[in-house]
Tab-separated table of C-alpha atoms and ligand atoms in Angstrom:
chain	number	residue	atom	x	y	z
A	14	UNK	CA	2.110	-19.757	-10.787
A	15	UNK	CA	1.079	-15.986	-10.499
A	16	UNK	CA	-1.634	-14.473	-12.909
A	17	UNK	CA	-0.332	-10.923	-14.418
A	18	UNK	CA	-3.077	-9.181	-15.666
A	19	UNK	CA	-1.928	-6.103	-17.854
A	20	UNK	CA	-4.622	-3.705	-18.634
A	21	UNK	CA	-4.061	-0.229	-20.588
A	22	UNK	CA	-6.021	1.765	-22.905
A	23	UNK	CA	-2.761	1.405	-25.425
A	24	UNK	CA	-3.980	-2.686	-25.587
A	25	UNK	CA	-7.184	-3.399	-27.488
A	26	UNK	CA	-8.562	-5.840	-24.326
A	27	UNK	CA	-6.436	-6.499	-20.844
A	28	UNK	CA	-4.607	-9.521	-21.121
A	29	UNK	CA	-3.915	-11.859	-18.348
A	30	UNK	CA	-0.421	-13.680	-18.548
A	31	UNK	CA	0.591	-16.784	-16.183
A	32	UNK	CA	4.023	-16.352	-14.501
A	33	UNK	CA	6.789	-18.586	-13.082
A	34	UNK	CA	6.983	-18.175	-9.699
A	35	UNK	CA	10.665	-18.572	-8.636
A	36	UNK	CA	11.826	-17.759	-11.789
A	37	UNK	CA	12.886	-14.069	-10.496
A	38	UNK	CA	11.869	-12.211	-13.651
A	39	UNK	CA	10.932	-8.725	-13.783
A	40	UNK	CA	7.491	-7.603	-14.588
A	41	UNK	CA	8.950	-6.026	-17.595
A	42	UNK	CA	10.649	-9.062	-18.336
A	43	UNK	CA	6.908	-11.175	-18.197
A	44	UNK	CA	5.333	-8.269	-20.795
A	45	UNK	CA	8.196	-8.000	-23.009
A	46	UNK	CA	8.062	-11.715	-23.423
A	47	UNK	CA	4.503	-11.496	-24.450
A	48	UNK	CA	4.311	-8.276	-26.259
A	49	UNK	CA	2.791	-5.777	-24.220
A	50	UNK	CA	3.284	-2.496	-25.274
A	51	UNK	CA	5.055	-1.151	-22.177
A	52	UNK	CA	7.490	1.941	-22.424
A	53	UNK	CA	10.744	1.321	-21.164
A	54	UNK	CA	14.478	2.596	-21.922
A	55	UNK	CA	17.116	2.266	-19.605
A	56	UNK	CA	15.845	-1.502	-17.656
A	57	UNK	CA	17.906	-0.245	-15.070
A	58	UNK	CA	15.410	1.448	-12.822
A	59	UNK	CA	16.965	4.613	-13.621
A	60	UNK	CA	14.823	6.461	-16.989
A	61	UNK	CA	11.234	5.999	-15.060
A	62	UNK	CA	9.827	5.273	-18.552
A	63	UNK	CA	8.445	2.274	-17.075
A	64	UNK	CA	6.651	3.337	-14.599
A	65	UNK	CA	3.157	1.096	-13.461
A	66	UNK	CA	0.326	0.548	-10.882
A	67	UNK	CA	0.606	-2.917	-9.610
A	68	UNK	CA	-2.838	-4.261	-7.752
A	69	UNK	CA	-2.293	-7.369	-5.735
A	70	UNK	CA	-4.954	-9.215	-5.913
A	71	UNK	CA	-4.647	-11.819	-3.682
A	72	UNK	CA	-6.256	-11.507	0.033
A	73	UNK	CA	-2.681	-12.883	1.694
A	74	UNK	CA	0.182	-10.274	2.310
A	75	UNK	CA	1.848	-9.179	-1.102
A	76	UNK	CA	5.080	-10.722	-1.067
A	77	UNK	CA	6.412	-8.490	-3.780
A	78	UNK	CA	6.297	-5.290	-1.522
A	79	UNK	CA	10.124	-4.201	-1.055
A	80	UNK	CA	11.613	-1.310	-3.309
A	81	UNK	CA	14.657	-1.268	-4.690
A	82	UNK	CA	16.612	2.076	-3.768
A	83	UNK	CA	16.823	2.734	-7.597
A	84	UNK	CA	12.559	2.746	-7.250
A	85	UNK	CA	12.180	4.976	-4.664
A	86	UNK	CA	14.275	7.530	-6.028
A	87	UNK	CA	12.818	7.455	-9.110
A	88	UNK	CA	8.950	7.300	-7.748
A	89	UNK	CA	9.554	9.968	-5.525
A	90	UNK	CA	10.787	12.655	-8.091
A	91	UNK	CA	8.161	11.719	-10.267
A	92	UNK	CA	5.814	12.637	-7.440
A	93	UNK	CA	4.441	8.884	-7.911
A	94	UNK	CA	4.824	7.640	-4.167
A	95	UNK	CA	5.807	9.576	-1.070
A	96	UNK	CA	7.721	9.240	1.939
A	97	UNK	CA	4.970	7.525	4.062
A	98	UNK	CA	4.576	4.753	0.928
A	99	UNK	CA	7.827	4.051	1.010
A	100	UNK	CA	7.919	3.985	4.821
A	101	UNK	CA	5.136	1.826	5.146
A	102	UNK	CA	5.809	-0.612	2.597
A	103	UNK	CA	9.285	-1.051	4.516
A	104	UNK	CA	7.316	-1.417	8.138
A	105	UNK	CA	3.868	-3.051	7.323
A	106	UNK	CA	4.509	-4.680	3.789
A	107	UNK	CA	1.805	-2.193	2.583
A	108	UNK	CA	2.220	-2.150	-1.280
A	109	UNK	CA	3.045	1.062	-2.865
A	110	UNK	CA	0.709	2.216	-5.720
A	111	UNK	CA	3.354	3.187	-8.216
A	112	UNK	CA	6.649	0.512	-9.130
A	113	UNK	CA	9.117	0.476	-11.764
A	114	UNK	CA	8.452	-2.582	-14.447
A	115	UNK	CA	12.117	-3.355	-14.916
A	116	UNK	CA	12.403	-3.353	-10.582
A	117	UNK	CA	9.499	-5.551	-9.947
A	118	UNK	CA	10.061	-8.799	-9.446
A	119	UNK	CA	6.906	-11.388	-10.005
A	120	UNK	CA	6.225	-13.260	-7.150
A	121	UNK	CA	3.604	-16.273	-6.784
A	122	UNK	CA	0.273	-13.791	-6.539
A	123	UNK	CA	-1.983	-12.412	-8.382
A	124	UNK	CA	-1.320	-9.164	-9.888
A	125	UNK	CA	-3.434	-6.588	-11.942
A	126	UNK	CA	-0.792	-4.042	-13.893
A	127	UNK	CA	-2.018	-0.806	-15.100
A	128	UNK	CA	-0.328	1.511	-17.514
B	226	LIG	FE1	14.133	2.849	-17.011
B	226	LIG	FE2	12.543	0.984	-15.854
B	226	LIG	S1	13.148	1.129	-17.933
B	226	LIG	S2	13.358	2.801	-15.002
């Protein structure tokens, strides 16, 4: 069970959501199914509509660290991570501070989501 916190100034209060671990759903998948008003278009990691900051907030290594290619593109031309993030999430599972909602899969940690 992961806690997903979503906090914005678009919601009224944040709003902390509990998560199926193993049940491989994207984080835009988790706020779509409780109504948090999160842009989004293509839900292919391909728009960058849905761009977030994920905080882990867990003391353990993140689990949900790896990038899909589709992410890094996108991030990258938006100016949102660079070269060393994306390096050194690959080589020390250091969490970038920019993902794509519809890329992100929920793992079992604690997560605070800012958009
Ligand atoms: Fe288009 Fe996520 S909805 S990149």
């Amino acid at each position: 069970m992961a806690n997903v916190t979503f906090s914005s100034p678009r919601m009224k209060k944040d709003l902390t959501v509990y998560a199926i671990a193993g049940d491989t759903k994207t984080l835009l998948a988790v706020a779509k199914a409780n109504n948090i008003p999160l842009d989004f278009e293509c839900e292919n990691g391909e728009c960058g509509s849905c761009q977030l900051q994920v905080t882990v907030l867990s003391g353990n290594t993140p689990h949900g660290v790896a990038l899909t290619e589709k992410e890094k593109t996108v991030l990258k031309l938006a100016g949102k991570i660079t070269a060393q993030q994306i390096a050194d999430a690959e080589t020390k599972d250091l969490p970038p501070p920019w993902r794509l909602a519809c890329q992100f899969i929920v793992r079992n940690e604690d997560i605070v989501v800012k958009f």
